[in-house]
PDB file of C-alpha atoms and ligand atoms in Angstrom:
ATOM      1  CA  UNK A1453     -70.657  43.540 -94.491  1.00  0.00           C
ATOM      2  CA  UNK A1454     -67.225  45.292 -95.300  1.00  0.00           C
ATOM      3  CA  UNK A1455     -65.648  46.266 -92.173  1.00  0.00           C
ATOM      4  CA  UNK A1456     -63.776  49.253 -93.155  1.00  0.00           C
ATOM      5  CA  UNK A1457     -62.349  51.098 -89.739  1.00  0.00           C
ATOM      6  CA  UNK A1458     -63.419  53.077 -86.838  1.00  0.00           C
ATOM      7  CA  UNK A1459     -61.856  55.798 -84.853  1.00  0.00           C
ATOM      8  CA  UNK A1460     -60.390  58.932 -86.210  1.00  0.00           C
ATOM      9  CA  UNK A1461     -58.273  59.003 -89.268  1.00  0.00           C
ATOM     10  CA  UNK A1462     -56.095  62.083 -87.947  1.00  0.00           C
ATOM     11  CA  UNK A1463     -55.237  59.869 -84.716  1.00  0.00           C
ATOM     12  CA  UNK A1464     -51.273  59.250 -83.889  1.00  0.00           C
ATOM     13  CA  UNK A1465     -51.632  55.786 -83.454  1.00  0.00           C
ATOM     14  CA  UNK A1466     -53.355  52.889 -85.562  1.00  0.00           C
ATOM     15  CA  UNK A1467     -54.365  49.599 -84.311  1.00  0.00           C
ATOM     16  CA  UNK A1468     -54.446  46.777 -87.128  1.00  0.00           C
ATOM     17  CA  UNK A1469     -56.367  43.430 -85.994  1.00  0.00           C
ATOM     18  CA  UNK A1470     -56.501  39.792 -88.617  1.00  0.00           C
ATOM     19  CA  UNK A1471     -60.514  40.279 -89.534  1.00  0.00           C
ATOM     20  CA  UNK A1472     -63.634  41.177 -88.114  1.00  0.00           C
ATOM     21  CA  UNK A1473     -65.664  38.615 -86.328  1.00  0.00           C
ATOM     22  CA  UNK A1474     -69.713  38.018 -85.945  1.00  0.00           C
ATOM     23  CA  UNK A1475     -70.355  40.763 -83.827  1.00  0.00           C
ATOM     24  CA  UNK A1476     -68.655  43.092 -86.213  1.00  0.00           C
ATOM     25  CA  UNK A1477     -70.084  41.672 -89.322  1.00  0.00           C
ATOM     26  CA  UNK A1478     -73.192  42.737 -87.967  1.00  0.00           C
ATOM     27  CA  UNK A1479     -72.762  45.577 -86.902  1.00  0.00           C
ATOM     28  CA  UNK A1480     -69.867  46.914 -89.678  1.00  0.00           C
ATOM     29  CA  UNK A1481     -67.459  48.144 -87.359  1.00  0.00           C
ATOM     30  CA  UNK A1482     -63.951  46.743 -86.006  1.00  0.00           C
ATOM     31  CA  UNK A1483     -63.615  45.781 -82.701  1.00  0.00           C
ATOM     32  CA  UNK A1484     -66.975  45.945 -81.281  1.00  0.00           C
ATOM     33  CA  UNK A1485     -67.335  42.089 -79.627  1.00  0.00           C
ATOM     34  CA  UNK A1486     -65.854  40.856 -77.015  1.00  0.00           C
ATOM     35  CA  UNK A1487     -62.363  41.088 -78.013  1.00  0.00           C
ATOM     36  CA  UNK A1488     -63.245  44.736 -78.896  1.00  0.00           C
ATOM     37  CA  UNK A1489     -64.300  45.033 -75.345  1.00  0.00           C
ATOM     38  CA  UNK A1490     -61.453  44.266 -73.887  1.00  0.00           C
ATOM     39  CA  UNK A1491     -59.233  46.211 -76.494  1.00  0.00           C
ATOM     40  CA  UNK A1492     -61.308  49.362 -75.183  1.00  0.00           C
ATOM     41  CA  UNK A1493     -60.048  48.880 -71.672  1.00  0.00           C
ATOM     42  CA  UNK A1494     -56.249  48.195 -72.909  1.00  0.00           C
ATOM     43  CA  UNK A1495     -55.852  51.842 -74.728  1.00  0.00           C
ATOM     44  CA  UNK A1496     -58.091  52.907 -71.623  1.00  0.00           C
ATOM     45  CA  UNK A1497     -55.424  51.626 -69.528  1.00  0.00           C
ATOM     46  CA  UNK A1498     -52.801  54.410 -71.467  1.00  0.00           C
ATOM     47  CA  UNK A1499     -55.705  57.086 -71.739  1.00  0.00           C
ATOM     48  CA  UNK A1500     -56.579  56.421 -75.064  1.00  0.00           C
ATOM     49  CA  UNK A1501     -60.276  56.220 -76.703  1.00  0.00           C
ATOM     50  CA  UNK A1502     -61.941  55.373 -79.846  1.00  0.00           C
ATOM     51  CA  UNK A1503     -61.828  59.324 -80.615  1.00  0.00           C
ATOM     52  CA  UNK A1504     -58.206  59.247 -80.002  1.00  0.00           C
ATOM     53  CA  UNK A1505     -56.984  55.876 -82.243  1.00  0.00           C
ATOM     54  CA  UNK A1506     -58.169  54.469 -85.716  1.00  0.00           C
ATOM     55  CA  UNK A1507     -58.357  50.822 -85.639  1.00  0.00           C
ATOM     56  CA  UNK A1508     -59.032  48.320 -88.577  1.00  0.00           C
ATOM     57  CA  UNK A1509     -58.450  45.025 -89.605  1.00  0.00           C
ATOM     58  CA  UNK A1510     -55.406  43.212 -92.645  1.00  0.00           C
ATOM     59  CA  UNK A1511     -58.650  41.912 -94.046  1.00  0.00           C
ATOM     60  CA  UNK A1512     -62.223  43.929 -94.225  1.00  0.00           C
ATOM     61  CA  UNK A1513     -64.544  41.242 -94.466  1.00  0.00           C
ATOM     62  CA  UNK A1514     -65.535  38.212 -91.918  1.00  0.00           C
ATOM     63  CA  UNK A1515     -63.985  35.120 -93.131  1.00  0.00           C
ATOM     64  CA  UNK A1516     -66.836  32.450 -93.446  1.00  0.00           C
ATOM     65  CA  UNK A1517     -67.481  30.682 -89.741  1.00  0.00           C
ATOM     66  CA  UNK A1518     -64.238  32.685 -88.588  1.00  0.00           C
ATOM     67  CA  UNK A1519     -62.031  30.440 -90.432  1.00  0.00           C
ATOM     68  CA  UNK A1520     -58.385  32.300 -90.544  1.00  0.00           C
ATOM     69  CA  UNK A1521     -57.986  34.429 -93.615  1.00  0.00           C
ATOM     70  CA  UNK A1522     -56.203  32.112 -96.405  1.00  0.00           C
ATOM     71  CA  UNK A1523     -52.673  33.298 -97.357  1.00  0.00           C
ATOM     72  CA  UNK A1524     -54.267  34.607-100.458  1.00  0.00           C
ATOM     73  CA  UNK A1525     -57.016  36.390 -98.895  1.00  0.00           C
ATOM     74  CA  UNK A1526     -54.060  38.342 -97.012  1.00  0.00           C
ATOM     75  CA  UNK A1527     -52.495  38.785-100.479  1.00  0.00           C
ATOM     76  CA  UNK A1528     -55.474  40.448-102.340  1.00  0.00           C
ATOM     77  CA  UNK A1529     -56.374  42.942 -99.105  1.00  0.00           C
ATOM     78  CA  UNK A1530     -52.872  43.519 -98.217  1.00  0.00           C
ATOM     79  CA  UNK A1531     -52.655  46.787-100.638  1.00  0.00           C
ATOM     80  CA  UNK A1532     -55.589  48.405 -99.134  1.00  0.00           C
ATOM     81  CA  UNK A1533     -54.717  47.885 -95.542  1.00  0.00           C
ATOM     82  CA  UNK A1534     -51.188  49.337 -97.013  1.00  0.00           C
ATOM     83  CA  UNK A1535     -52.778  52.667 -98.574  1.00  0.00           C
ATOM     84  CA  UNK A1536     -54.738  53.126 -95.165  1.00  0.00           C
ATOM     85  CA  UNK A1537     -52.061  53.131 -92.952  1.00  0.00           C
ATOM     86  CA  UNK A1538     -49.957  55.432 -95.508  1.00  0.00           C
ATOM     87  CA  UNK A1539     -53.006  58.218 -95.640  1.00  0.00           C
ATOM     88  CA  UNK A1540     -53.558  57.461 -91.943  1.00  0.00           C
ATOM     89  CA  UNK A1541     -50.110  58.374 -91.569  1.00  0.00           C
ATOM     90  CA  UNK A1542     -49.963  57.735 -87.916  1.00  0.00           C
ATOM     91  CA  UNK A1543     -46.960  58.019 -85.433  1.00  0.00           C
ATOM     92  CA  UNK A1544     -47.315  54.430 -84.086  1.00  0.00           C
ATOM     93  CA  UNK A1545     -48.236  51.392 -86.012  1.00  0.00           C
ATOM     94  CA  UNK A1546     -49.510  48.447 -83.313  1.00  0.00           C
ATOM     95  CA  UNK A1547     -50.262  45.202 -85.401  1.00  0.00           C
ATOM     96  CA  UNK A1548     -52.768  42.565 -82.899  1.00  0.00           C
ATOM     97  CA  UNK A1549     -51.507  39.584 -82.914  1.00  0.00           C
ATOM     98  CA  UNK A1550     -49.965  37.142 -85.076  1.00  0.00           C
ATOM     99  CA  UNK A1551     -51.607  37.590 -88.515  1.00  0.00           C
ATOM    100  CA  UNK A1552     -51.718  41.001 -88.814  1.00  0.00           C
ATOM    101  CA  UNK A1553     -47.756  40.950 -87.515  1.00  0.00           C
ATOM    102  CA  UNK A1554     -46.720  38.729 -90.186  1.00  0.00           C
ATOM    103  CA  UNK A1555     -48.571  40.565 -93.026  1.00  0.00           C
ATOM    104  CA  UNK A1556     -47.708  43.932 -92.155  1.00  0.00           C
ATOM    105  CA  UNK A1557     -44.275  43.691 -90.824  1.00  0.00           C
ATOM    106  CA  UNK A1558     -43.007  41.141 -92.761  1.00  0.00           C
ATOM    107  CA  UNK A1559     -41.797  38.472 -90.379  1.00  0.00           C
ATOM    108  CA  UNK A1560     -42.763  34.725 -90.084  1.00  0.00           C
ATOM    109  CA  UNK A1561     -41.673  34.919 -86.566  1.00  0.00           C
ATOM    110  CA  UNK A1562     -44.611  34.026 -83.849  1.00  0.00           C
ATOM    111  CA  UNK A1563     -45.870  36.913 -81.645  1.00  0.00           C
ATOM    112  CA  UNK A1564     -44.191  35.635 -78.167  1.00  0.00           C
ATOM    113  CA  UNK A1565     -40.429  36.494 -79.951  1.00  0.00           C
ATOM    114  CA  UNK A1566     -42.182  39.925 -82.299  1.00  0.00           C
ATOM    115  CA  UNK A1567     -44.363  41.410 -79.558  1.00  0.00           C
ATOM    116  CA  UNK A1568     -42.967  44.485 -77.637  1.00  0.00           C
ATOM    117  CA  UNK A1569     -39.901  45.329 -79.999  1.00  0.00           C
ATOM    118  CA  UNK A1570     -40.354  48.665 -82.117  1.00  0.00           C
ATOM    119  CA  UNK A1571     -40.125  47.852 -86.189  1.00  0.00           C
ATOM    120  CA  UNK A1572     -39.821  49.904 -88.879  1.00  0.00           C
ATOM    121  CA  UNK A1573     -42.701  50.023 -91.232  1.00  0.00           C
ATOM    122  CA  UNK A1574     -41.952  51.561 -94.621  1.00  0.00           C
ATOM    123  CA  UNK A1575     -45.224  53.017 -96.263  1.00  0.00           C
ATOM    124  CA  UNK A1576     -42.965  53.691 -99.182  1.00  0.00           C
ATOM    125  CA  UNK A1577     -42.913  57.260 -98.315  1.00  0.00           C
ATOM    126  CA  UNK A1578     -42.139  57.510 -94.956  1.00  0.00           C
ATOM    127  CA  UNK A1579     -40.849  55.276 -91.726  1.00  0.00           C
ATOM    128  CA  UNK A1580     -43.396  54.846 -89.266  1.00  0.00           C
ATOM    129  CA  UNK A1581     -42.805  53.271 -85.385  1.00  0.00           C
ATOM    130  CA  UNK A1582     -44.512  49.987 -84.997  1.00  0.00           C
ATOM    131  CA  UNK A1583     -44.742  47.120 -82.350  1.00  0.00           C
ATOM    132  CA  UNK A1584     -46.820  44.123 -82.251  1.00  0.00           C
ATOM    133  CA  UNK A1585     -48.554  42.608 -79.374  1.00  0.00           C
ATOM    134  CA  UNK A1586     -51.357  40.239 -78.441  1.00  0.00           C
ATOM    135  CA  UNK A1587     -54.634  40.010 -80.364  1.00  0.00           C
ATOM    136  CA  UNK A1588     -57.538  41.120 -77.341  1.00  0.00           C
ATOM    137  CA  UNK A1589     -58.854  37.415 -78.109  1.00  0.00           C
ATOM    138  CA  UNK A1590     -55.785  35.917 -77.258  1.00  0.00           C
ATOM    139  CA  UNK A1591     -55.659  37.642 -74.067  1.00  0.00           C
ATOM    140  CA  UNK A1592     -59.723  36.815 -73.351  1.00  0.00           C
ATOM    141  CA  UNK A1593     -58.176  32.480 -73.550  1.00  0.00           C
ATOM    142  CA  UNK A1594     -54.679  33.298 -72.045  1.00  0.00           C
ATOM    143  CA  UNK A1595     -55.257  35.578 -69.167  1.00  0.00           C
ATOM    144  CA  UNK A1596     -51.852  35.483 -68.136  1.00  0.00           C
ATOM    145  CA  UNK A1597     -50.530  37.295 -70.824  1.00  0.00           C
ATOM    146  CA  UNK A1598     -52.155  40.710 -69.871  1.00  0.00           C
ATOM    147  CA  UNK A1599     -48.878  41.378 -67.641  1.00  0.00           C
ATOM    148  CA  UNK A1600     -46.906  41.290 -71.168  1.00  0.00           C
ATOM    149  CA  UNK A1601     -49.421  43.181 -72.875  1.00  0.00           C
ATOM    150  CA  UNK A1602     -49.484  46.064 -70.376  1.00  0.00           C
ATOM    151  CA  UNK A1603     -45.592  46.090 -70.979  1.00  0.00           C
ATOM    152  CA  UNK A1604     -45.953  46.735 -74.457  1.00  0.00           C
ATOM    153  CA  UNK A1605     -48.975  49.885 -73.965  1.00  0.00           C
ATOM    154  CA  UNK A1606     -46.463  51.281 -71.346  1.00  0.00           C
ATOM    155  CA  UNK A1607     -43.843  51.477 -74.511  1.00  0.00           C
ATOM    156  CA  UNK A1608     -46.543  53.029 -76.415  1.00  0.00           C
ATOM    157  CA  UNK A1609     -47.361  55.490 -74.419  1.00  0.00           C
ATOM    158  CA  UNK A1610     -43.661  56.466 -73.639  1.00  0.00           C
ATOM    159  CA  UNK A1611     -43.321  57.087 -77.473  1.00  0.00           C
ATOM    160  CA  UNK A1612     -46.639  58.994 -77.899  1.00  0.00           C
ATOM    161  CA  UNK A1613     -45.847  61.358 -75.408  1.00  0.00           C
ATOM    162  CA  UNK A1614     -42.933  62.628 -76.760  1.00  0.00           C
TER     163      UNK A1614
HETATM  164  N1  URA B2498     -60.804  40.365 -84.213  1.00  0.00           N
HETATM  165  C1  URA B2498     -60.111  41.072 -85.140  1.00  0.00           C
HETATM  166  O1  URA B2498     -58.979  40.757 -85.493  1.00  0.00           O
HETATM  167  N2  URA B2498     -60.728  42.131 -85.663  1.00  0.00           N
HETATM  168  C2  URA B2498     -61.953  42.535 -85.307  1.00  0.00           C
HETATM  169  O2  URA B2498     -62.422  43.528 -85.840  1.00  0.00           O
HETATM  170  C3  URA B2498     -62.630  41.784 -84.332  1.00  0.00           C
HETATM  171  C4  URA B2498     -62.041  40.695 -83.809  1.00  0.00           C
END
C-alpha cells in the first residue's frame, strides 16, 4: 500500500521517518505500530498530537520483509519527500533517525554526532529549522537513549514556541 502521510498538512512541524513497516502497510498510514506508539507519547511529552504535526516517511512504500531502502530506492523517492516538505512548508523539520538524516540533510555522519544540532534545510525556496534525532524503533531496542531524545523535543519545543 503507498504510505503517503498523516497528520495535518498546515502543522509547524514535520516528522520524516526511513519507511513504513507491516503494521503500516496494512493499514496505509505512517507511524501506526509500535514504533508509532511510542512516537505518539514523545510529541505527547512536548504537547503535541497527530492533529498538531504531519509525519511521513523518505520512502512511501514498505520495503519487502523490512529490508532497508536501497540507496537507489532513496534516490527515486527523494523528490517527492522533497516537494512535501516544501508545500508542507513547516517551521521545524525533525528527520527519525539515521536514514531519513542522511537523505534529507545531506550528511553521511551517524545519528549519535547529527542528532540534537539545528540544520538548515533548503527547499529551494526557503530555509527551514531542522534537527535529527532517534528513530522511535531505535529507542523501543536502546532504552537508554530516551534521556537524549527528550533533550532534543525540549529544543523543539523551545523553537516552536517562539
Ligand atoms: N518506521 C518508519 O520509519 N516509518 C514508519 O512509518 C513506521 C516505522
Amino acid at each position: 500500500r503507498l504510505v503517503f502521510a498523516d497528520g495535518n498538512p498546515e502543522a509547524r512541524i514535520m516528522l520524516v521517518g526511513e519507511a513504513p513497516g507491516r503494521d503500516e502497510d496494512i493499514e496505509g498510514l505512517p507511524f501506526v505500530g509500535r514504533s508509532g506508539k511510542l512516537l505518539d507519547r514523545m510529541i505527547g511529552a512536548i504537547g503535541l498530537d497527530r492533529t498538531k504535526v504531519y509525519i511521513a516517511n523518505v520512502i512511501p512504500w514498505r520495503p519487502p520483509g523490512n529490508r532497508t531502502p536501497t540507496p537507489q530506492e532513496t534516490q527515486i523517492c527523494l523528490p517527492f519527500i522533497r516537494r512535501q516538505i516544501e508545500l508542507v512548508d513547516p517551521d521545524v523539520l525533525v528527520t527519525l533517525g539515521n536514514p531519513s538524516t542522511q537523505a534529507l540533510l545531506g550528511t553521511t555522519e551517524g545519528i549519535m554526532r547529527t542528532r540534537g544540532k539545528w540544520r538548515d534545510y533548503d527547499t529551494g525556496k526557503r530555509t527551514i529549522r531542522a534537527i535529527a534525532t532517534f528513530h522511535p524503533a531505535y529507542l523501543l531496542r536502546s532504552p537508554s537513549y530516551k534521556r537524549l531524545s527528550w533533550q532534543d523535543l525540549r529544543a523543539i519545543a523551545t523553537v516552536l514556541a517562539v
